[in-house]
Coordinates of C-alpha atoms in Angstrom, one line a residue:
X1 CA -2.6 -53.3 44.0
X2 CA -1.6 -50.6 42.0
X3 CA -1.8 -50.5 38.5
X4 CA 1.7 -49.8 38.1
X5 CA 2.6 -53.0 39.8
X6 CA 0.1 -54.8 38.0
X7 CA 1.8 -53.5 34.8
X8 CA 5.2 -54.9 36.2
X9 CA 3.8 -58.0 37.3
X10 CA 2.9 -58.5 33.9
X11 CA 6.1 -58.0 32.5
X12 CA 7.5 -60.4 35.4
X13 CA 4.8 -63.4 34.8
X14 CA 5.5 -63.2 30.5
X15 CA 9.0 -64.2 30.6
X16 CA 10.5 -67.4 32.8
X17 CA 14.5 -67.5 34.2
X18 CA 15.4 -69.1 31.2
X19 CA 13.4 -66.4 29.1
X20 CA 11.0 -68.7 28.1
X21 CA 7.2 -67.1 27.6
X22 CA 4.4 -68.0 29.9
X23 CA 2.0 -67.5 27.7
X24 CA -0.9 -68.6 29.5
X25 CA -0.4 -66.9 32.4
X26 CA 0.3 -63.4 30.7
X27 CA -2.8 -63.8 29.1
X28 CA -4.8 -63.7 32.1
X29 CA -3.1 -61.0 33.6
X30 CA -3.5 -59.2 30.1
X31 CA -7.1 -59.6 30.2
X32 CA -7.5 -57.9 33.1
X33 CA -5.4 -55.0 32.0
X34 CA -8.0 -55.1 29.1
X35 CA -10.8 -54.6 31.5
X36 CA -9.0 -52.2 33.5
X37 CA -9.2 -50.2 30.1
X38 CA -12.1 -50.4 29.4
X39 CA -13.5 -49.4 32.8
X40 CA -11.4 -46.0 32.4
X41 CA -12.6 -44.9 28.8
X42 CA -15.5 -42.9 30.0
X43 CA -16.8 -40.5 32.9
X44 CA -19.9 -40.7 32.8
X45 CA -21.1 -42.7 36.1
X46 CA -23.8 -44.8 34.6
X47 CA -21.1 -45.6 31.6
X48 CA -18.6 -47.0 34.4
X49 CA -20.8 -48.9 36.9
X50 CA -22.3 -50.8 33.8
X51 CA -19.1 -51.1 32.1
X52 CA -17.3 -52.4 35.5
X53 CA -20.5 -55.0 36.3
X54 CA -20.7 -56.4 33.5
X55 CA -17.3 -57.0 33.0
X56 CA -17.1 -58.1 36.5
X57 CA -19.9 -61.0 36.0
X58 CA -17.9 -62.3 32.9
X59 CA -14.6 -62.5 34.6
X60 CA -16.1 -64.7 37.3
X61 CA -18.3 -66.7 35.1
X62 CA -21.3 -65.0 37.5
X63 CA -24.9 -65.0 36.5
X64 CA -25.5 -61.6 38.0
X65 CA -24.1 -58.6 40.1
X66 CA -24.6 -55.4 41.9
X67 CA -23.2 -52.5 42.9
X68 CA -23.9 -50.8 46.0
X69 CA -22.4 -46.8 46.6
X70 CA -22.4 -44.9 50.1
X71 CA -24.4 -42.3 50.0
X72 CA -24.2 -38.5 51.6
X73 CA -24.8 -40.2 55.0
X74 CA -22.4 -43.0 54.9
X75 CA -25.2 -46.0 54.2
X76 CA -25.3 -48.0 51.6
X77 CA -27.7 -47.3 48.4
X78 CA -28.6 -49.8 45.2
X79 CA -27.0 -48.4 42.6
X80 CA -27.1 -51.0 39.6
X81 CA -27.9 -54.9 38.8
X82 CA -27.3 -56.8 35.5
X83 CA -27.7 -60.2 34.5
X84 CA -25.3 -61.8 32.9
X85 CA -26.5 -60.7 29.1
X86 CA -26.3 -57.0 30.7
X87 CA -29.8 -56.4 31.3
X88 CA -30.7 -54.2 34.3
X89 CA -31.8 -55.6 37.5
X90 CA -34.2 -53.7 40.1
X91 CA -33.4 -53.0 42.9
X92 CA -36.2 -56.1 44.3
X93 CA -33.6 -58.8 43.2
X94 CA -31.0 -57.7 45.3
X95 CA -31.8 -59.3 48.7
X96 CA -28.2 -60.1 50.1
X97 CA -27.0 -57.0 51.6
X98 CA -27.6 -57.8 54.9
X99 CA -25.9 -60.5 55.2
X100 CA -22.6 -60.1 52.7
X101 CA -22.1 -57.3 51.0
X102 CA -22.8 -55.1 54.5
X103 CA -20.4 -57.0 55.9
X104 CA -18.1 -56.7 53.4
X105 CA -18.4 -52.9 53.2
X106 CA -18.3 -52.7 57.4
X107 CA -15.2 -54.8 57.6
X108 CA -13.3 -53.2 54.2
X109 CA -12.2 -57.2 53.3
X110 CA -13.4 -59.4 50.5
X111 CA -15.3 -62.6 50.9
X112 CA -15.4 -65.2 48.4
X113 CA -17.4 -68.4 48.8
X114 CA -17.3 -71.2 46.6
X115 CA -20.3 -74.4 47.4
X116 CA -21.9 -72.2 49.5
X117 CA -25.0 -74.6 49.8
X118 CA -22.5 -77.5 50.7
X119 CA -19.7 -76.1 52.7
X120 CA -21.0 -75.8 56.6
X121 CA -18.0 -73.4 57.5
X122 CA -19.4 -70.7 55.7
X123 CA -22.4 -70.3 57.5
X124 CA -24.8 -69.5 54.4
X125 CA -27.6 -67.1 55.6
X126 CA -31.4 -67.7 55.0
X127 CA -31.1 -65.2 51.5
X128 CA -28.2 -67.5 50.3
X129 CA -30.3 -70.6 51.1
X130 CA -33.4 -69.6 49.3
X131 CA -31.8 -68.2 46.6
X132 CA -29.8 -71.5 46.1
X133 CA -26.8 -69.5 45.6
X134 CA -23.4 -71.8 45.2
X135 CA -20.7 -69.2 44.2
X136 CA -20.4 -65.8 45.7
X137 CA -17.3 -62.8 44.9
X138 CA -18.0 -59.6 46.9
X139 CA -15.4 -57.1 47.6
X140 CA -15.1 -53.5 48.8
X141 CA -14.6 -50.4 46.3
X142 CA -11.8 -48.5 47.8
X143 CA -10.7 -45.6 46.5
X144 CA -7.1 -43.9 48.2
X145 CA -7.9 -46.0 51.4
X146 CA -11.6 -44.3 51.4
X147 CA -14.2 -47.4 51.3
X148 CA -17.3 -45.7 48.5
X149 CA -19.0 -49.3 48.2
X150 CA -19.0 -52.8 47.1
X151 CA -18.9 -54.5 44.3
X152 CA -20.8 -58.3 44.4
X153 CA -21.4 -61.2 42.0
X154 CA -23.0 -64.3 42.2
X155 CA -23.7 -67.9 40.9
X156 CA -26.5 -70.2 41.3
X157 CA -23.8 -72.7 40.0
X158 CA -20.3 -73.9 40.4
X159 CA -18.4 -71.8 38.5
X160 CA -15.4 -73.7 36.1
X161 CA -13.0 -71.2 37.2
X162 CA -9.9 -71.0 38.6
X163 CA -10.8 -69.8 42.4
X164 CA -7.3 -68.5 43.4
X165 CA -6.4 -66.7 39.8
X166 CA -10.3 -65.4 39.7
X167 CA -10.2 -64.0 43.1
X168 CA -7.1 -61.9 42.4
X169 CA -8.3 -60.4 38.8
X170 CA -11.3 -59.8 41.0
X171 CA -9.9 -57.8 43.6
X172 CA -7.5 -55.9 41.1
X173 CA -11.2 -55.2 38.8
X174 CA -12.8 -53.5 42.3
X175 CA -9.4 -51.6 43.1
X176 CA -9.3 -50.1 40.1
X177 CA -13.3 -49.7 39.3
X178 CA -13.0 -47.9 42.7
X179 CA -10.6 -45.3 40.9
X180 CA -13.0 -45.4 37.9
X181 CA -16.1 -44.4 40.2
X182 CA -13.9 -42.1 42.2
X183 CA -13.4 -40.1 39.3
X184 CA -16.6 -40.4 37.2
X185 CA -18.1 -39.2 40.3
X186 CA -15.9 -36.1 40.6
X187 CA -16.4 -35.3 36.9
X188 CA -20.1 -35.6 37.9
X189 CA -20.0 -33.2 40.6
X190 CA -18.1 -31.0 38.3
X191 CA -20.9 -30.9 35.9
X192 CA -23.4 -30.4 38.4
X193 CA -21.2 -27.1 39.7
X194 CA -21.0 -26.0 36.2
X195 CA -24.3 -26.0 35.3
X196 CA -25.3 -24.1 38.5
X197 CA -22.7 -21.6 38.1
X198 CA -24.0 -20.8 34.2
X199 CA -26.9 -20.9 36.0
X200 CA -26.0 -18.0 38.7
X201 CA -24.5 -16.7 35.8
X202 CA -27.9 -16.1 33.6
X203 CA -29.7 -15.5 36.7
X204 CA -26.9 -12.5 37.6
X205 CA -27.0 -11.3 34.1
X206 CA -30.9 -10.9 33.6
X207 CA -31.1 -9.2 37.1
X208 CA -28.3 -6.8 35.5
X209 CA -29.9 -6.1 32.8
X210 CA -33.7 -5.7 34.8
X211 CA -31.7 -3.5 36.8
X212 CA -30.3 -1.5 33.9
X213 CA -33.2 -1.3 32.4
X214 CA -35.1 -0.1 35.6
X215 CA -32.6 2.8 36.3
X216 CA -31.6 4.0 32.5
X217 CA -35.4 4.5 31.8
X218 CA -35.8 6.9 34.3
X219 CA -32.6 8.2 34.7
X220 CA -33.0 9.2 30.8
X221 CA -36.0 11.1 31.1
X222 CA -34.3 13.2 33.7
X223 CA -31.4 13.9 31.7
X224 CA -34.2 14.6 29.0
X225 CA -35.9 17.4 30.9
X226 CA -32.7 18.6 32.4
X227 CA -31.4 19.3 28.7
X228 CA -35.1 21.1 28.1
X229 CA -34.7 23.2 30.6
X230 CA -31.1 24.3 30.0
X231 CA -31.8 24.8 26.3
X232 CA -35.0 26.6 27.6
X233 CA -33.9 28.9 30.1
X234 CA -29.3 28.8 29.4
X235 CA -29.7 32.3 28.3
X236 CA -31.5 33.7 31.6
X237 CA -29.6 31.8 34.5
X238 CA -26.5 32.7 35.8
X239 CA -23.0 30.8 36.3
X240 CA -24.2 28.8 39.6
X241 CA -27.0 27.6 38.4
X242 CA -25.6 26.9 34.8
X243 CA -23.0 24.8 36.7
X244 CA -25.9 22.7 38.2
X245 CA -27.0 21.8 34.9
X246 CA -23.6 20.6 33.7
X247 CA -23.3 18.8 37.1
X248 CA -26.7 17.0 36.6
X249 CA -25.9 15.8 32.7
X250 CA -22.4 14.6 33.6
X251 CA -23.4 12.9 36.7
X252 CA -26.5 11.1 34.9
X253 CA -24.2 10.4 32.0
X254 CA -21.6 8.6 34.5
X255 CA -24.3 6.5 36.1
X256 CA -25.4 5.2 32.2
X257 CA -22.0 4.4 31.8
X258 CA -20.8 2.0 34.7
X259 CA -24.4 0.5 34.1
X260 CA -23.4 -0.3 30.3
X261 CA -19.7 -1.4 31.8
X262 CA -20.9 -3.6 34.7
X263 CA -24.1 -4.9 32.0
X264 CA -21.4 -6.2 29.5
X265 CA -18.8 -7.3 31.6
X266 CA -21.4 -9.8 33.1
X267 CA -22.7 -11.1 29.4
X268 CA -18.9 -11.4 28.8
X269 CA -18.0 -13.9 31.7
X270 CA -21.5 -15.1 31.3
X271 CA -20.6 -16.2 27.6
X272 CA -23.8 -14.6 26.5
X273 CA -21.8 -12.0 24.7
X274 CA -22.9 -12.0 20.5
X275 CA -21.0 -10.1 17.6
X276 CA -21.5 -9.3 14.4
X277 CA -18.6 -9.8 12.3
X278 CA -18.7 -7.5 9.3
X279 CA -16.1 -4.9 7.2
X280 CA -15.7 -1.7 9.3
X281 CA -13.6 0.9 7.9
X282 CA -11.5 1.6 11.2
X283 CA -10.7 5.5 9.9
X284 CA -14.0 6.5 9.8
X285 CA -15.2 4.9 13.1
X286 CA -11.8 6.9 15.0
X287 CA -13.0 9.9 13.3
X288 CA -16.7 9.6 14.4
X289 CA -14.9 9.6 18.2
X290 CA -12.8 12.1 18.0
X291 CA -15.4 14.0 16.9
X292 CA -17.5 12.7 19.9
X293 CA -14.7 13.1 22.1
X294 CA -13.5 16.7 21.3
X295 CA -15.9 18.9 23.6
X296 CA -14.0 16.7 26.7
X297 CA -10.7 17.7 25.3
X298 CA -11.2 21.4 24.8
X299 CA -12.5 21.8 27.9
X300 CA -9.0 20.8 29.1
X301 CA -7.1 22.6 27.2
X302 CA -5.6 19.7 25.7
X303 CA -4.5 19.3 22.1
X304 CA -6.3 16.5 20.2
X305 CA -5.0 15.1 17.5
X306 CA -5.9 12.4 14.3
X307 CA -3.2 11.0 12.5
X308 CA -4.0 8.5 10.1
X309 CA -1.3 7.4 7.4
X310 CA -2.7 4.3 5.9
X311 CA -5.1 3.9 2.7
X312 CA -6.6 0.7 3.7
X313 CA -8.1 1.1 6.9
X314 CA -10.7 -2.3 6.3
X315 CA -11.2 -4.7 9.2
X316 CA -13.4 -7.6 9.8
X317 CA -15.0 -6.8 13.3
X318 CA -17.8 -6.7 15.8
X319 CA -18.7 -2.6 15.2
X320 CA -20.4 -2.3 18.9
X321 CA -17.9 -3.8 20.4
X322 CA -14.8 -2.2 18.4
X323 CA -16.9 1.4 19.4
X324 CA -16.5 0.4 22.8
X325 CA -12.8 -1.0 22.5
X326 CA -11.6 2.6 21.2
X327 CA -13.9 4.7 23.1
X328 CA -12.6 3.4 26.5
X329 CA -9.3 3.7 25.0
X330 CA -9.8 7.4 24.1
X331 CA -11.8 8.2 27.1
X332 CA -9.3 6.9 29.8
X333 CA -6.6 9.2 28.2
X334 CA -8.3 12.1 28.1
X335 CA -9.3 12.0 31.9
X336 CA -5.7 11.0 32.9
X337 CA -4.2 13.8 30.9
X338 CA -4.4 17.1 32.8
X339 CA -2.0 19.3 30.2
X340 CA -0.6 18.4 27.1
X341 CA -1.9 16.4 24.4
X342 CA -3.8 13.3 23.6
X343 CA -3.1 12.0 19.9
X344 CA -4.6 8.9 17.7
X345 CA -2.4 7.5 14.9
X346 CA -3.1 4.7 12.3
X347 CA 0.1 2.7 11.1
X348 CA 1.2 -0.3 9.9
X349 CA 4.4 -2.5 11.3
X350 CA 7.1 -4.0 9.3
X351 CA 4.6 -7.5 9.5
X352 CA 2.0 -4.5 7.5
X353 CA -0.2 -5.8 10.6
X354 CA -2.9 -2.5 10.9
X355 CA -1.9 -0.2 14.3
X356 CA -3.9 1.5 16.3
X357 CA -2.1 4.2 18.6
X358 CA -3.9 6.3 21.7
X359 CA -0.8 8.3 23.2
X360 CA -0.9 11.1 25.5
X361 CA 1.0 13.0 28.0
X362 CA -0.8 12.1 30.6
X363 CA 0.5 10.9 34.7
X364 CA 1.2 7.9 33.4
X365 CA 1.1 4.5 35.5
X366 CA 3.6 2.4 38.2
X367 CA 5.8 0.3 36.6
X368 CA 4.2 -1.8 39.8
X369 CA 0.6 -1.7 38.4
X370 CA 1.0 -2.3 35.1
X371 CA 0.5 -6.3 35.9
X372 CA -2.4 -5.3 37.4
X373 CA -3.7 -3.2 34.7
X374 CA -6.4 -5.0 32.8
X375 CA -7.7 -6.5 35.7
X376 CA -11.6 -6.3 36.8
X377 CA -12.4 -3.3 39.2
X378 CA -8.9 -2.5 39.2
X379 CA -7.8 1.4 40.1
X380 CA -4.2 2.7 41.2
X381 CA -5.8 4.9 43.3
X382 CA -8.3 4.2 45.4
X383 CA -10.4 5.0 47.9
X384 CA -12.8 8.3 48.7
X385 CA -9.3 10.3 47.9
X386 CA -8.8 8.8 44.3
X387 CA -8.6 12.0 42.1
X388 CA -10.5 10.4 38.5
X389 CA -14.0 8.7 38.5
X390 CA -14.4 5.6 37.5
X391 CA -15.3 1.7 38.6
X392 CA -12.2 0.2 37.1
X393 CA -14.2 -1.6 34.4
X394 CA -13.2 0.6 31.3
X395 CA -9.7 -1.3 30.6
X396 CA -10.7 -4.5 31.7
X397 CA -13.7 -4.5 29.5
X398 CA -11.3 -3.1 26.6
X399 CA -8.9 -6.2 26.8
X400 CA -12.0 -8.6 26.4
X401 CA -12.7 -6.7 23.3
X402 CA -9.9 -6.9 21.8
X403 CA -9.8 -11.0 22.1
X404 CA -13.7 -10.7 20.8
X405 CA -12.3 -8.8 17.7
X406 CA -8.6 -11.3 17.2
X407 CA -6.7 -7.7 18.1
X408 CA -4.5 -7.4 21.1
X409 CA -3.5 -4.4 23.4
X410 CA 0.0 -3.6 24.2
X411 CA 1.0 -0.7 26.7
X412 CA 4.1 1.2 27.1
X413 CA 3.8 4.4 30.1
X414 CA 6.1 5.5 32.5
X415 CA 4.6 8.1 35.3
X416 CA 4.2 11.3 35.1
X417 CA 5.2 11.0 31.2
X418 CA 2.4 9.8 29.7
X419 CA 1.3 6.6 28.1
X420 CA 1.0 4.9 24.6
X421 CA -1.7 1.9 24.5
X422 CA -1.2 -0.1 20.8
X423 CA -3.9 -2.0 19.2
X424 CA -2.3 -4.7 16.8
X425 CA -5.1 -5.8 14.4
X426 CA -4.1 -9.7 13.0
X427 CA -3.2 -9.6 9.5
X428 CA -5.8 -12.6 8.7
X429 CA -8.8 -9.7 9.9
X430 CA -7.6 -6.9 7.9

């Protein structure tokens, strides 16, 4: 039965035609809606099988019970006992599953006996006899029509019950401890995936950063003795080989770079990513980049400009993080822009919420890939043919530190016009 009928039989069974209470009756029913409540208020798998037994041997009056769960091969396995004061059973007392409880689980019906060491037609098997068993309630846990065990009880006495009313709450209990199962089960799997995945996750990051580690250390003494010998010998080579120089720096720089990207982007999903918190003066930190950032420009031709019109320029922020925010910012308007100009304000909106503004006259992007924007690996062009370097990390990587920092990036672009990206500092971190 459902437990929405069960509800509605309950509402049926308190009132008579002549809207007179049955108060006995709705108590019963009530009681088993208790139980049904109780069975649901946890997940944990060991919380409902104990919490569906136990309440399953009071119902019945029972002086123990079991719970058997089919297993990754489809047999049967011991999963709990209890006495009736809720102490745990081993598996050594159970010795009646071959002769009810399998047949119980095989067939998918119930089987109730009642006298079983007096009543001839129910055939008691040598277990029953010699455990001097009288009353017996076993049923199957099904769960949407799948059968994931049985639930059984017993007595060594009569039990002052009332058989009919007891077997139904009964079979109600195992429907819906079925459910209970079902899900603490699923939740238990879930945890198990989630751990394993954090795992993966820790394993994937410390293999990143092994990796970084292996290629940045040698990788930076090359770019060490490359900038030896071009500050050695600059003045005697020619144009050739002074553009093999600049090749080499660049290209080692570039490798450093999507190392650092793909390294944090992994201790950001891994949720191994710490910050600092502190007061950083936004104006200076701009200032240190464009500064930084100014060799790229010139040797563009591009006109690179600091604009900052506000006094109080104080944020609470992560300052590594915030670096990195701005610097891929910066950096991915500079490469975009071939002509023009690339400018960096510092406002305030009418909310006096602190602005941050990166605009330039870039190519601009697709009104079609602007959804796509922020995401991970993401290029508009791509391909061998793409004209600008780059693993699609920068942006991506800028977004998550924004929502490290409580800021948020907003873009406005249209192609071939250039772009503005906004960053909106809360007014709770300024």
């Amino acid at each position: 039965m459902k437990l929405s009928e069960f509800r509605n039989n309950i509402e049926s069974q308190k009132t008579g035609e002549n809207g007179i209470k049955l108060n006995s009756k709705a108590r019963e029913l009530e009681l088993i809606l208790n139980l049904i409540k109780k069975i649901n208020s946890s997940l944990i798998l060991e919380d409902v099988l104990y919490s569906v037994l136990i309440n399953a041997i009071k119902l019945t009056n029972s002086e123990r019970g079991f719970i058997v769960l089919k297993n990754d091969t489809g047999q049967l396995k011991f999963k709990l006992g209890l006495d009736v004061n809720g102490n745990k059973l081993s598996n050594h007392f159970f010795n009646i599953s071959t002769t009810v409880v399998e047949d119980v689980f095989l067939t998918g019906e119930s089987k109730f006996i009642e006298g079983a060491q007096s009543d001839k037609d129910n055939h008691p098997s040598k277990s029953i006899l010699r455990l001097a068993l009288q009353t017996i309630f076993c049923s199957p846990l099904k769960a949407e029509n799948q059968k994931i065990g049985v639930i059984y009880v017993d007595s060594k006495s009569l039990s002052n019950i009332n058989l009919k009313e007891t077997i139904y709450m009964f079979e109600i209990l195992a429907g819906q401890a079925a459910l209970a199962i079902r899900n603490a089960k699923l939740y238990e799997e879930l945890k198990i995936a989630k751990r394993e995945a954090e795992e993966s996750d820790k394993l994937k990051t410390a293999f990143l950063s092994q990796m970084s580690h292996e290629i940045r250390t040698p990788l930076n003494t090359m770019l060490n003795y490359n900038t030896l010998l071009y500050d050695e010998f600059h003045d005697k080579i020619d144009e050739e080989l002074n553009f093999v120089f600049s090749g080499m720096k660049n290209s080692g720089n570039r490798i450093i770079r999507t190392l650092d990207n793909v390294l944090n982007m992994s201790l950001l999903h891994s949720g191994d990513y710490e910050i600092n918190p502190q007061a950083i003066n936004i104006a200076n930190l701009l200032e240190e980049l464009i500064r930084d950032f100014k060799g790229l420009a010139e040797s563009k031709d591009l006109v690179f400009n600091f604009n900052n019109k506000v006094k109080h320029t104080i944020v609470i922020a992560d300052d590594y993080t915030l670096n990195l925010l701005f610097q891929n910012l910066i950096d991915n308007a500079i490469k975009f822009t071939s002509k023009g100009f690339v400018e960096v304000n510092i406002t305030k909106n009418k909310f006096s919420s602190l602005i941050i503004e990166i605009i330039d006259s870039g190519k601009g992007i697709s009104k079609d890939y602007l959804k796509d924007l922020f995401k991970i690996f993401s290029q508009e062009e791509i391909g061998y043919s793409r004209k600008f370097e780059g693993c699609g990390l920068g942006l991506a990587l800028a977004k998550e530190f924004a929502k490290l920092n409580k800021c948020k990036i907003e873009v406005e672009s249209k192609q071939s016009k250039g772009s503005k990206f906004t960053v909106v500092f809360d007014k709770k971190v300024i």
